[in-house]
Amino acid sequence: MMTATHTDRAGETTAWVARLAGSRLARSISAVTTGLCGVIVLVSASGKLTNQTAVVELLDQVEVHGLLRDVLPFVQMAGGVAAIASLIRFPRLGVLALACLSLYFVGAVIAHLRVGDGVSDYSIPLGYVVVMAAAALFRSITIRDSTRPSEPPS
C-alpha cells in the first residue's frame, strides 16, 4: 500500500526527470552520445568491410562465416548512419537505431558465449550493449515531442 509520502516522492522524482529531460545540457549530452555511438559502429563496420586481420581472426574465433559475415558491416552501417542522421532529422529514428544496435551487440555477446569465450573476450561487446541501450533510453527521454503542445512557463 502506497502512503502519501511515497506518492509525493514519486511525483517529485517524475518532475525532476522531466526537468532534466527538457534541459539544454541533457539534450546536448544525448546528441553527442548518439553521434559517438554512430561513429563507433561505423568504425567497427569499416574493419569488417576492409577485412582487417584482427577483425577476420575474431570473426573466425566466434565462427561467423558466409552470408552473415557479409551482412554484419551493412547492418552496422545502417545503424550508424541512422543514429547520426537522427541528429539532423527524425530523432525517433536515432532511438530505434540505437536500440537495434544494442541488440546487434547482444548477438555479439551470444556469439562469444556460444564458443565458450571468457569474460575478457565478450566484455567489449557487452559494454557496447550497455552504452547503446543507455544512449537509446537517454535519447528517447530528451527528444522534444512536436505533437505535444508546449507548456507555459511556470
mmCIF file of C-alpha atoms in Angstrom:
data_model
loop_
_atom_site.group_PDB
_atom_site.id
_atom_site.type_symbol
_atom_site.label_atom_id
_atom_site.label_comp_id
_atom_site.label_asym_id
_atom_site.label_seq_id
_atom_site.Cartn_x
_atom_site.Cartn_y
_atom_site.Cartn_z
ATOM 1 C CA MET A 1 0.000 0.000 0.000
ATOM 2 C CA MET A 2 1.383 3.378 -1.017
ATOM 3 C CA THR A 3 1.489 6.144 1.522
ATOM 4 C CA ALA A 4 1.013 9.790 0.738
ATOM 5 C CA THR A 5 4.720 10.383 1.388
ATOM 6 C CA HIS A 6 5.701 7.657 -1.081
ATOM 7 C CA THR A 7 3.369 9.109 -3.723
ATOM 8 C CA ASP A 8 4.785 12.603 -3.138
ATOM 9 C CA ARG A 9 8.342 11.309 -3.619
ATOM 10 C CA ALA A 10 7.363 9.556 -6.839
ATOM 11 C CA GLY A 11 5.819 12.777 -8.102
ATOM 12 C CA GLU A 12 8.937 14.738 -7.183
ATOM 13 C CA THR A 13 11.129 12.189 -8.975
ATOM 14 C CA THR A 14 8.964 12.349 -12.090
ATOM 15 C CA ALA A 15 9.083 16.145 -12.055
ATOM 16 C CA TRP A 16 12.874 16.091 -11.639
ATOM 17 C CA VAL A 17 13.287 13.691 -14.576
ATOM 18 C CA ALA A 18 11.006 15.858 -16.713
ATOM 19 C CA ARG A 19 13.057 18.969 -15.881
ATOM 20 C CA LEU A 20 16.300 17.126 -16.650
ATOM 21 C CA ALA A 21 14.973 15.760 -19.940
ATOM 22 C CA GLY A 22 13.925 19.228 -21.014
ATOM 23 C CA SER A 23 17.251 20.865 -20.206
ATOM 24 C CA ARG A 24 19.594 22.018 -22.924
ATOM 25 C CA LEU A 25 22.519 20.210 -21.277
ATOM 26 C CA ALA A 26 20.677 16.870 -21.291
ATOM 27 C CA ARG A 27 19.704 17.290 -24.944
ATOM 28 C CA SER A 28 23.303 18.179 -25.821
ATOM 29 C CA ILE A 29 24.710 15.172 -23.971
ATOM 30 C CA SER A 30 22.112 12.974 -25.662
ATOM 31 C CA ALA A 31 23.050 14.283 -29.101
ATOM 32 C CA VAL A 32 26.790 13.853 -28.506
ATOM 33 C CA THR A 33 26.279 10.326 -27.155
ATOM 34 C CA THR A 34 24.114 9.405 -30.137
ATOM 35 C CA GLY A 35 26.714 10.759 -32.541
ATOM 36 C CA LEU A 36 29.574 8.944 -30.810
ATOM 37 C CA CYS A 37 27.656 5.661 -30.871
ATOM 38 C CA GLY A 38 27.072 6.158 -34.593
ATOM 39 C CA VAL A 39 30.761 6.793 -35.211
ATOM 40 C CA ILE A 40 31.796 3.784 -33.099
ATOM 41 C CA VAL A 41 29.715 1.384 -35.165
ATOM 42 C CA LEU A 42 30.811 2.945 -38.462
ATOM 43 C CA VAL A 43 34.451 2.418 -37.480
ATOM 44 C CA SER A 44 33.623 -1.155 -36.461
ATOM 45 C CA ALA A 45 31.879 -1.724 -39.804
ATOM 46 C CA SER A 46 34.882 -0.382 -41.708
ATOM 47 C CA GLY A 47 37.081 -3.034 -40.094
ATOM 48 C CA LYS A 48 34.740 -5.741 -41.326
ATOM 49 C CA LEU A 49 34.429 -4.240 -44.820
ATOM 50 C CA THR A 50 38.179 -3.919 -45.274
ATOM 51 C CA ASN A 51 38.842 -7.389 -43.832
ATOM 52 C CA GLN A 52 41.314 -6.163 -41.241
ATOM 53 C CA THR A 53 43.334 -9.080 -39.924
ATOM 54 C CA ALA A 54 42.286 -8.688 -36.277
ATOM 55 C CA VAL A 55 38.605 -8.486 -37.243
ATOM 56 C CA VAL A 56 38.820 -11.522 -39.532
ATOM 57 C CA GLU A 57 40.543 -13.528 -36.786
ATOM 58 C CA LEU A 58 37.884 -12.508 -34.265
ATOM 59 C CA LEU A 59 35.042 -13.471 -36.615
ATOM 60 C CA ASP A 60 36.770 -16.811 -37.242
ATOM 61 C CA GLN A 61 37.135 -17.329 -33.484
ATOM 62 C CA VAL A 62 33.388 -16.866 -32.912
ATOM 63 C CA GLU A 63 32.623 -18.951 -36.008
ATOM 64 C CA VAL A 64 30.848 -16.278 -38.032
ATOM 65 C CA HIS A 65 31.097 -17.222 -41.703
ATOM 66 C CA GLY A 66 29.334 -16.909 -45.029
ATOM 67 C CA LEU A 67 26.399 -14.598 -45.617
ATOM 68 C CA LEU A 68 26.210 -13.474 -42.000
ATOM 69 C CA ARG A 69 29.802 -12.247 -42.155
ATOM 70 C CA ASP A 70 28.990 -10.303 -45.327
ATOM 71 C CA VAL A 71 25.833 -8.728 -43.880
ATOM 72 C CA LEU A 72 27.182 -7.615 -40.486
ATOM 73 C CA PRO A 73 29.035 -4.491 -41.664
ATOM 74 C CA PHE A 74 25.979 -3.286 -43.593
ATOM 75 C CA VAL A 75 23.767 -3.725 -40.534
ATOM 76 C CA GLN A 76 26.250 -1.681 -38.538
ATOM 77 C CA MET A 77 26.495 0.979 -41.232
ATOM 78 C CA ALA A 78 22.699 1.297 -41.404
ATOM 79 C CA GLY A 79 22.516 1.738 -37.634
ATOM 80 C CA GLY A 80 25.419 4.167 -37.500
ATOM 81 C CA VAL A 81 24.158 6.318 -40.363
ATOM 82 C CA ALA A 82 20.626 6.317 -38.902
ATOM 83 C CA ALA A 83 21.926 7.353 -35.480
ATOM 84 C CA ILE A 84 23.940 10.215 -36.946
ATOM 85 C CA ALA A 85 21.193 11.252 -39.371
ATOM 86 C CA SER A 86 18.726 11.382 -36.482
ATOM 87 C CA LEU A 87 20.655 14.335 -35.122
ATOM 88 C CA ILE A 88 19.555 16.341 -38.166
ATOM 89 C CA ARG A 89 16.101 14.912 -38.866
ATOM 90 C CA PHE A 90 13.764 12.224 -37.455
ATOM 91 C CA PRO A 91 15.121 11.966 -33.891
ATOM 92 C CA ARG A 92 12.997 8.891 -33.132
ATOM 93 C CA LEU A 93 14.953 7.068 -35.838
ATOM 94 C CA GLY A 94 18.018 7.512 -33.630
ATOM 95 C CA VAL A 95 16.266 5.852 -30.713
ATOM 96 C CA LEU A 96 15.318 2.917 -32.936
ATOM 97 C CA ALA A 97 18.821 2.708 -34.418
ATOM 98 C CA LEU A 98 20.487 2.713 -31.003
ATOM 99 C CA ALA A 99 18.085 0.099 -29.658
ATOM 100 C CA CYS A 100 18.740 -2.120 -32.676
ATOM 101 C CA LEU A 101 22.491 -1.629 -32.354
ATOM 102 C CA SER A 102 22.196 -2.685 -28.738
ATOM 103 C CA LEU A 103 20.544 -5.894 -29.947
ATOM 104 C CA TYR A 104 23.297 -6.296 -32.551
ATOM 105 C CA PHE A 105 25.872 -6.310 -29.763
ATOM 106 C CA VAL A 106 23.735 -8.711 -27.714
ATOM 107 C CA GLY A 107 24.212 -11.036 -30.688
ATOM 108 C CA ALA A 108 27.968 -10.496 -30.487
ATOM 109 C CA VAL A 109 27.963 -11.418 -26.791
ATOM 110 C CA ILE A 110 25.909 -14.534 -27.576
ATOM 111 C CA ALA A 111 28.384 -15.488 -30.326
ATOM 112 C CA HIS A 112 31.239 -15.294 -27.815
ATOM 113 C CA LEU A 113 29.320 -17.290 -25.214
ATOM 114 C CA ARG A 114 28.388 -19.919 -27.793
ATOM 115 C CA VAL A 115 32.041 -20.776 -28.464
ATOM 116 C CA GLY A 116 32.979 -20.708 -24.775
ATOM 117 C CA ASP A 117 34.918 -17.433 -24.683
ATOM 118 C CA GLY A 118 35.684 -15.887 -21.317
ATOM 119 C CA VAL A 119 34.514 -12.589 -19.900
ATOM 120 C CA SER A 120 37.564 -10.774 -21.245
ATOM 121 C CA ASP A 121 36.531 -11.772 -24.780
ATOM 122 C CA TYR A 122 32.968 -10.522 -24.620
ATOM 123 C CA SER A 123 33.400 -7.584 -22.244
ATOM 124 C CA ILE A 124 33.737 -5.049 -25.073
ATOM 125 C CA PRO A 125 30.535 -6.049 -26.906
ATOM 126 C CA LEU A 126 28.787 -6.249 -23.519
ATOM 127 C CA GLY A 127 29.942 -2.705 -22.818
ATOM 128 C CA TYR A 128 28.542 -1.639 -26.180
ATOM 129 C CA VAL A 129 25.197 -3.229 -25.259
ATOM 130 C CA VAL A 130 25.062 -1.083 -22.129
ATOM 131 C CA VAL A 131 26.232 2.090 -23.886
ATOM 132 C CA MET A 132 23.865 1.726 -26.869
ATOM 133 C CA ALA A 133 20.883 0.875 -24.649
ATOM 134 C CA ALA A 134 21.626 3.772 -22.289
ATOM 135 C CA ALA A 135 22.053 6.137 -25.235
ATOM 136 C CA ALA A 136 18.727 4.968 -26.702
ATOM 137 C CA LEU A 137 16.968 5.486 -23.378
ATOM 138 C CA PHE A 138 18.536 8.891 -22.782
ATOM 139 C CA ARG A 139 17.801 9.959 -26.353
ATOM 140 C CA SER A 140 14.181 8.880 -26.034
ATOM 141 C CA ILE A 141 13.553 10.953 -22.905
ATOM 142 C CA THR A 142 15.264 14.066 -24.280
ATOM 143 C CA ILE A 143 13.505 14.228 -27.626
ATOM 144 C CA ARG A 144 11.001 17.002 -27.795
ATOM 145 C CA ASP A 145 7.698 15.689 -28.999
ATOM 146 C CA SER A 146 6.478 18.117 -31.656
ATOM 147 C CA THR A 147 2.924 16.783 -31.355
ATOM 148 C CA ARG A 148 2.668 17.762 -27.687
ATOM 149 C CA PRO A 149 1.691 21.378 -27.037
ATOM 150 C CA SER A 150 4.331 23.264 -25.165
ATOM 151 C CA GLU A 151 3.578 24.028 -21.567
ATOM 152 C CA PRO A 152 3.534 27.640 -20.455
ATOM 153 C CA PRO A 153 6.435 28.603 -18.218
ATOM 154 C CA SER A 154 5.657 28.347 -14.508
#
